[in-house]
Amino acid sequence: MRLPWREYFGFLVRYLRPQARWVALLAALVLVTIGLRLANPQILRQFIDVATSGGPRSELIRGALLFFGIAVLAQLLSVAATYVGETVAWTATNALRLDLLRHALHLDPTFHKDHSPGQLIERIDGDVATLSNFLSRFTIDVVGNAILIAGIVALLFREDWRIGLPILAFVVLTVWILGRIRKVAVPHWTAYRKQMAEFFGFVGERLSGTEDVRANGGVPYVMRRFFDLVRKLYPVRLRSGIAGYGMWMANVALFTFGQAIAFGVGATLWRASIITLGTVYLVFYYTDLLHGPISAMREQITDLQRAEAGLRRIRAMLGTPSKLQDDGRELLPSGALPVVLDRVTFAYEPSQTQDGPPAGGDPVVALRDVTLDVPAGTTLGLLGRTGSGKSTLARLVARLYDCQEGTVKVGECNVRDVGLDHLRSRVRLVSQEVQVFRASVRENVRLFDPSISDEAILAALGELGLREWVLALPSGLDAVVGTGEAGLSAGQGQLLALARTFLADPAVIILDEASSRLDPATEALLEHAVDRLLAGRTAIVIAHRLSTVRRADSVAILEAGEVLERGKREVLAGDPTSHLSRLLRTGMEEVLV
Ligand code: ATP
Ligand code: MG
């Protein structure tokens, strides 16, 4: 086993220390249960010996009652131990889940680009669940069972070394053989699980794409792929099934063999009058008692290996630093703030996939030597073809990424010198794809901040001219919106996002307009809302519509990451040779899209 013990214990101590009392209780419960389980056969032996030697009836009854009482007590205590064990494990792992989630939310977008949501779920839930399982069962099954086995062997030695020795040999042999068989079986099980994951991945993806698959005549292809996958699955499943069965068979065979040894040794010594009949039964009983702990320990070894892998991945994730340093202490002044980009160059890092070779070679240069300035309280309209770097520029101002060269300043402060939380409370990015959560309109607008009252929400909506729109929904603020069936149109999503931003009252707004066309009514609503939202604030609006350009004080046109043209809107629009006036003449959409 390659478990990094030191690391492991450091981790265990960190998450278990807060519940030291519960852990102590758990240890006590486990030890007492083991003691009781070891004591019971001794009573049985006495019972048998008294019975065979024709002892008094009252002693027999006392022995029987004692046996019964201890058995029930041991059972109750093991229930209590399981309860305490689960409580300890879940409290510890929930703390860990929280730490992981917090960390994931603070990591920069590069991390999230490289790790799919599925991977993160697996890390925060899957790996942690394995660990929890391991934490709760480890003390009980591994430590407890090891003590139990040692206790049984020791007690048998105490009876007679001629009994202890063969049973000890049996234990060692069994553990060894079962370990060997496992080694053969595990690859088959792993292969099966991998194949199943691929299969589920395939089914999930096709199911979520049903509409497109059907509309594009992809059904025969999907069926064919499905068939291929199922055909591959069959032999793998067969092999893993046989491996599991073999394991079980070996288990049964070994323990039958163990009982044979106990019988043989017991009978021989009894015939030589070295031990009593009660002791023969005692040996038999103890040997039988070994079955449970040895099997359980075998299982736990797998868990231990899985927990080790999970622990490594968790540590790796917790150890990943955010690429965005958050040690700035400067505070942004209140009121509208100017935004200045000075010779900014930025490239996206190529993806770092965890498994397999790194995807993509060179970094993608998205912005090159961009210089722009947006005076406080004015609106800059940003134009450019798709892929020209508009959204990238927006992300730099909101500091979702740090530029490699040049500086981005908001209100005279370099964005790097401002605390991230503070920066984000003053600079808001409304992105192209608005995330609508599956929740009520109320929660979507206030983003689950219970301190914001309905009145405040309605006031904000009223300011933006959206009050009627919301009140016209079937259940007003309580109307549940979300993706899929109850989905909002792109325009409605944008409206919600605007209300969200308005409530936050930032000084700088970066608005990445949705490029989809809207129906005229929503368009009118949106325009009014944007007008209201931008009033008195500094704004960078990534424009996909002519109406937005008309609102801008100045305009910049990006082309392949560079500024092609910038200046006051009226000046550019009045100059017939400018790119802007050409765009306006031809109708922007045709040129830009
Ligand atoms: P659109 O009008 O389609 O929204 P855009 O002007 O907003 O386009 P950006 O999203 O800024 O364009 O993209 C600029 C360049 O950066 C493109 O070449 C794009 O492929 C690349 N790019 C954008 N996002 C990423 C990312 N997360 N990782 C790597 N490259 C990216
Ligand atoms: Mg974009």
Coordinates of N, CA and C in Angstrom, one line a residue, residues 196-302:
M196 N -18.7 0.6 -17.9 CA -20.0 1.1 -17.5 C -20.0 2.6 -17.6
A197 N -19.0 3.3 -17.1 CA -18.9 4.7 -17.1 C -19.0 5.2 -18.5
E198 N -18.3 4.6 -19.5 CA -18.4 5.0 -20.9 C -19.8 4.8 -21.4
F199 N -20.4 3.7 -21.0 CA -21.7 3.4 -21.5 C -22.7 4.5 -21.0
F200 N -22.7 4.8 -19.7 CA -23.6 5.8 -19.1 C -23.3 7.1 -19.8
G201 N -22.1 7.4 -19.9 CA -21.7 8.7 -20.6 C -22.4 8.8 -21.9
F202 N -22.3 7.8 -22.7 CA -22.9 7.7 -24.0 C -24.4 7.9 -24.0
V203 N -25.0 7.1 -23.1 CA -26.5 7.2 -23.0 C -26.9 8.6 -22.5
G204 N -26.2 9.1 -21.5 CA -26.6 10.4 -21.0 C -26.5 11.5 -22.1
E205 N -25.4 11.5 -22.8 CA -25.2 12.5 -23.9 C -26.2 12.4 -24.9
R206 N -26.5 11.2 -25.4 CA -27.5 11.0 -26.5 C -28.9 11.4 -26.0
L207 N -29.2 11.1 -24.7 CA -30.5 11.4 -24.2 C -30.7 12.9 -24.2
S208 N -29.7 13.6 -23.7 CA -29.9 15.0 -23.6 C -29.9 15.7 -25.0
G209 N -29.4 15.0 -26.0 CA -29.4 15.5 -27.3 C -30.5 14.9 -28.2
T210 N -31.5 14.3 -27.6 CA -32.5 13.6 -28.3 C -33.0 14.4 -29.5
E211 N -33.3 15.7 -29.2 CA -33.9 16.6 -30.2 C -33.1 16.6 -31.4
D212 N -31.8 17.0 -31.2 CA -30.9 17.1 -32.3 C -30.7 15.8 -33.1
V213 N -30.6 14.7 -32.3 CA -30.3 13.4 -32.9 C -31.5 13.1 -33.8
R214 N -32.7 13.3 -33.3 CA -33.8 12.9 -34.2 C -34.0 13.8 -35.4
A215 N -33.8 15.1 -35.1 CA -34.0 16.1 -36.2 C -33.0 15.9 -37.3
N216 N -31.8 15.4 -36.9 CA -30.8 15.3 -38.0 C -30.6 13.9 -38.5
G217 N -31.6 13.0 -38.2 CA -31.5 11.7 -38.7 C -30.4 10.9 -38.1
G218 N -30.0 11.1 -36.8 CA -28.9 10.4 -36.3 C -29.3 9.1 -35.6
V219 N -30.6 8.8 -35.6 CA -31.0 7.6 -34.8 C -30.3 6.3 -35.2
P220 N -30.2 6.0 -36.5 CA -29.5 4.7 -36.8 C -28.1 4.7 -36.3
Y221 N -27.4 5.9 -36.4 CA -26.0 5.9 -35.9 C -26.0 5.7 -34.4
V222 N -26.9 6.3 -33.7 CA -26.9 6.2 -32.2 C -27.2 4.7 -31.9
M223 N -28.1 4.1 -32.6 CA -28.5 2.7 -32.3 C -27.2 1.8 -32.5
R224 N -26.5 2.1 -33.6 CA -25.4 1.3 -34.0 C -24.3 1.4 -32.9
R225 N -24.1 2.6 -32.4 CA -23.0 2.8 -31.4 C -23.5 2.2 -30.1
F226 N -24.7 2.2 -29.8 CA -25.3 1.6 -28.6 C -25.0 0.1 -28.7
F227 N -25.3 -0.4 -29.8 CA -25.1 -1.9 -30.0 C -23.7 -2.2 -29.8
D228 N -22.8 -1.5 -30.4 CA -21.3 -1.7 -30.2 C -20.9 -1.7 -28.8
L229 N -21.4 -0.7 -28.0 CA -21.0 -0.6 -26.6 C -21.6 -1.7 -25.8
V230 N -22.8 -2.1 -26.1 CA -23.4 -3.2 -25.3 C -22.6 -4.5 -25.6
R231 N -22.2 -4.6 -26.9 CA -21.5 -5.9 -27.2 C -20.2 -5.9 -26.5
K232 N -19.5 -4.8 -26.4 CA -18.3 -4.7 -25.7 C -18.4 -5.0 -24.2
L233 N -19.6 -4.5 -23.7 CA -19.8 -4.6 -22.3 C -20.0 -6.1 -21.8
Y234 N -20.6 -6.9 -22.7 CA -21.0 -8.2 -22.3 C -19.8 -9.1 -21.8
P235 N -18.8 -9.3 -22.6 CA -17.7 -10.2 -22.1 C -17.0 -9.6 -20.8
V236 N -16.9 -8.2 -20.8 CA -16.3 -7.6 -19.6 C -17.1 -7.9 -18.4
R237 N -18.4 -7.8 -18.5 CA -19.3 -8.1 -17.4 C -19.2 -9.6 -17.0
L238 N -19.1 -10.4 -18.0 CA -19.0 -11.8 -17.7 C -17.8 -12.2 -16.9
R239 N -16.7 -11.6 -17.4 CA -15.4 -11.9 -16.7 C -15.4 -11.3 -15.2
S240 N -16.0 -10.1 -15.1 CA -16.0 -9.6 -13.7 C -16.9 -10.3 -12.8
G241 N -18.0 -10.9 -13.4 CA -18.9 -11.7 -12.6 C -18.3 -13.0 -12.2
I242 N -17.5 -13.6 -13.1 CA -16.9 -14.8 -12.7 C -15.8 -14.6 -11.7
A243 N -15.1 -13.5 -11.8 CA -14.0 -13.1 -10.9 C -14.7 -13.0 -9.5
G244 N -15.8 -12.3 -9.4 CA -16.5 -12.1 -8.1 C -16.9 -13.5 -7.6
Y245 N -17.4 -14.3 -8.4 CA -17.9 -15.6 -8.0 C -16.8 -16.5 -7.4
G246 N -15.7 -16.4 -8.2 CA -14.5 -17.1 -7.8 C -14.0 -16.7 -6.4
M247 N -14.1 -15.4 -6.2 CA -13.7 -14.8 -4.9 C -14.5 -15.4 -3.8
W248 N -15.8 -15.5 -4.1 CA -16.8 -15.9 -3.1 C -16.5 -17.4 -2.8
M249 N -16.3 -18.2 -3.8 CA -16.1 -19.6 -3.7 C -14.8 -19.9 -2.8
A250 N -13.8 -19.1 -3.1 CA -12.5 -19.3 -2.4 C -12.8 -19.0 -0.9
N251 N -13.6 -18.0 -0.7 CA -13.9 -17.6 0.7 C -14.5 -18.8 1.4
V252 N -15.6 -19.3 0.8 CA -16.3 -20.4 1.4 C -15.4 -21.6 1.6
A253 N -14.6 -21.9 0.6 CA -13.7 -23.1 0.7 C -12.7 -22.9 1.9
L254 N -12.1 -21.7 1.9 CA -11.1 -21.5 3.0 C -11.7 -21.6 4.4
F255 N -12.9 -21.1 4.5 CA -13.4 -21.1 5.9 C -13.9 -22.5 6.3
T256 N -14.4 -23.3 5.3 CA -14.7 -24.7 5.6 C -13.5 -25.4 6.0
F257 N -12.4 -25.1 5.3 CA -11.1 -25.7 5.7 C -10.7 -25.3 7.1
G258 N -11.0 -24.1 7.5 CA -10.6 -23.6 8.8 C -11.4 -24.4 9.9
Q259 N -12.7 -24.6 9.5 CA -13.5 -25.3 10.5 C -13.0 -26.8 10.6
A260 N -12.6 -27.3 9.5 CA -12.0 -28.7 9.6 C -10.8 -28.7 10.5
I261 N -10.0 -27.7 10.4 CA -8.8 -27.7 11.2 C -9.2 -27.6 12.7
A262 N -10.2 -26.7 13.0 CA -10.6 -26.6 14.4 C -11.2 -27.9 14.9
F263 N -11.9 -28.6 14.1 CA -12.5 -29.9 14.4 C -11.5 -30.9 14.7
G264 N -10.5 -31.0 13.7 CA -9.5 -32.0 13.8 C -8.7 -31.8 15.1
V265 N -8.2 -30.5 15.3 CA -7.4 -30.3 16.5 C -8.2 -30.5 17.8
G266 N -9.4 -30.0 17.8 CA -10.3 -30.2 19.0 C -10.5 -31.7 19.3
A267 N -10.8 -32.4 18.3 CA -11.1 -33.8 18.5 C -9.9 -34.6 19.0
T268 N -8.8 -34.3 18.4 CA -7.5 -35.0 18.8 C -7.2 -34.7 20.3
L269 N -7.2 -33.4 20.6 CA -6.9 -33.1 22.0 C -7.9 -33.6 23.0
W270 N -9.2 -33.7 22.5 CA -10.2 -34.2 23.5 C -10.0 -35.6 23.7
R271 N -9.7 -36.4 22.6 CA -9.5 -37.8 22.8 C -8.3 -38.1 23.7
A272 N -7.3 -37.2 23.6 CA -6.2 -37.4 24.5 C -6.5 -36.8 25.9
S273 N -7.8 -36.4 26.1 CA -8.2 -35.9 27.4 C -7.4 -34.6 27.8
I274 N -6.9 -33.9 26.9 CA -6.2 -32.7 27.2 C -7.2 -31.5 27.4
I275 N -8.3 -31.5 26.6 CA -9.3 -30.5 26.8 C -10.7 -31.1 27.0
T276 N -11.6 -30.2 27.4 CA -12.9 -30.7 27.7 C -13.8 -30.5 26.4
L277 N -15.0 -31.1 26.4 CA -15.9 -30.9 25.3 C -16.2 -29.5 25.1
G278 N -16.4 -28.8 26.2 CA -16.7 -27.3 26.1 C -15.6 -26.6 25.4
T279 N -14.3 -27.0 25.6 CA -13.2 -26.3 25.0 C -13.2 -26.6 23.5
V280 N -13.6 -27.8 23.1 CA -13.7 -28.2 21.7 C -14.7 -27.2 21.0
Y281 N -15.8 -27.0 21.7 CA -16.8 -26.1 21.1 C -16.2 -24.6 21.0
L282 N -15.5 -24.3 22.1 CA -14.9 -22.9 22.1 C -14.0 -22.7 20.9
V283 N -13.2 -23.7 20.6 CA -12.3 -23.6 19.5 C -13.0 -23.4 18.2
F284 N -14.0 -24.2 18.1 CA -14.9 -24.2 16.9 C -15.5 -22.8 16.8
Y285 N -16.1 -22.3 17.8 CA -16.8 -21.1 17.8 C -15.8 -19.9 17.5
Y286 N -14.7 -19.9 18.1 CA -13.7 -18.8 17.8 C -13.3 -18.9 16.3
T287 N -13.1 -20.1 15.8 CA -12.6 -20.2 14.4 C -13.7 -19.6 13.5
D288 N -14.9 -19.9 13.9 CA -16.1 -19.4 13.1 C -16.1 -17.9 13.2
L289 N -15.8 -17.4 14.3 CA -15.9 -16.0 14.6 C -14.9 -15.2 13.7
L290 N -13.8 -15.9 13.3 CA -12.8 -15.3 12.5 C -13.3 -14.9 11.1
H291 N -14.3 -15.6 10.6 CA -14.8 -15.4 9.3 C -15.2 -14.0 9.0
G292 N -16.0 -13.4 9.9 CA -16.5 -12.0 9.7 C -15.4 -11.0 9.6
P293 N -14.5 -10.9 10.6 CA -13.5 -9.9 10.6 C -12.5 -10.1 9.4
I294 N -12.2 -11.3 9.0 CA -11.2 -11.5 7.9 C -11.9 -11.0 6.6
S295 N -13.1 -11.4 6.4 CA -13.8 -10.9 5.2 C -13.9 -9.4 5.2
A296 N -14.3 -8.8 6.3 CA -14.5 -7.4 6.4 C -13.2 -6.7 6.1
M297 N -12.1 -7.2 6.7 CA -10.8 -6.5 6.5 C -10.4 -6.6 5.0
R298 N -10.7 -7.6 4.4 CA -10.4 -7.8 3.0 C -11.1 -6.7 2.2
E299 N -12.4 -6.5 2.5 CA -13.2 -5.4 1.8 C -12.6 -4.1 2.1
Q300 N -12.2 -3.9 3.3 CA -11.7 -2.6 3.8 C -10.4 -2.2 3.1
I301 N -9.6 -3.2 2.7 CA -8.4 -3.0 2.1 C -8.6 -2.3 0.7
T302 N -9.7 -2.8 0.0 CA -10.1 -2.1 -1.2 C -10.5 -0.7 -1.0

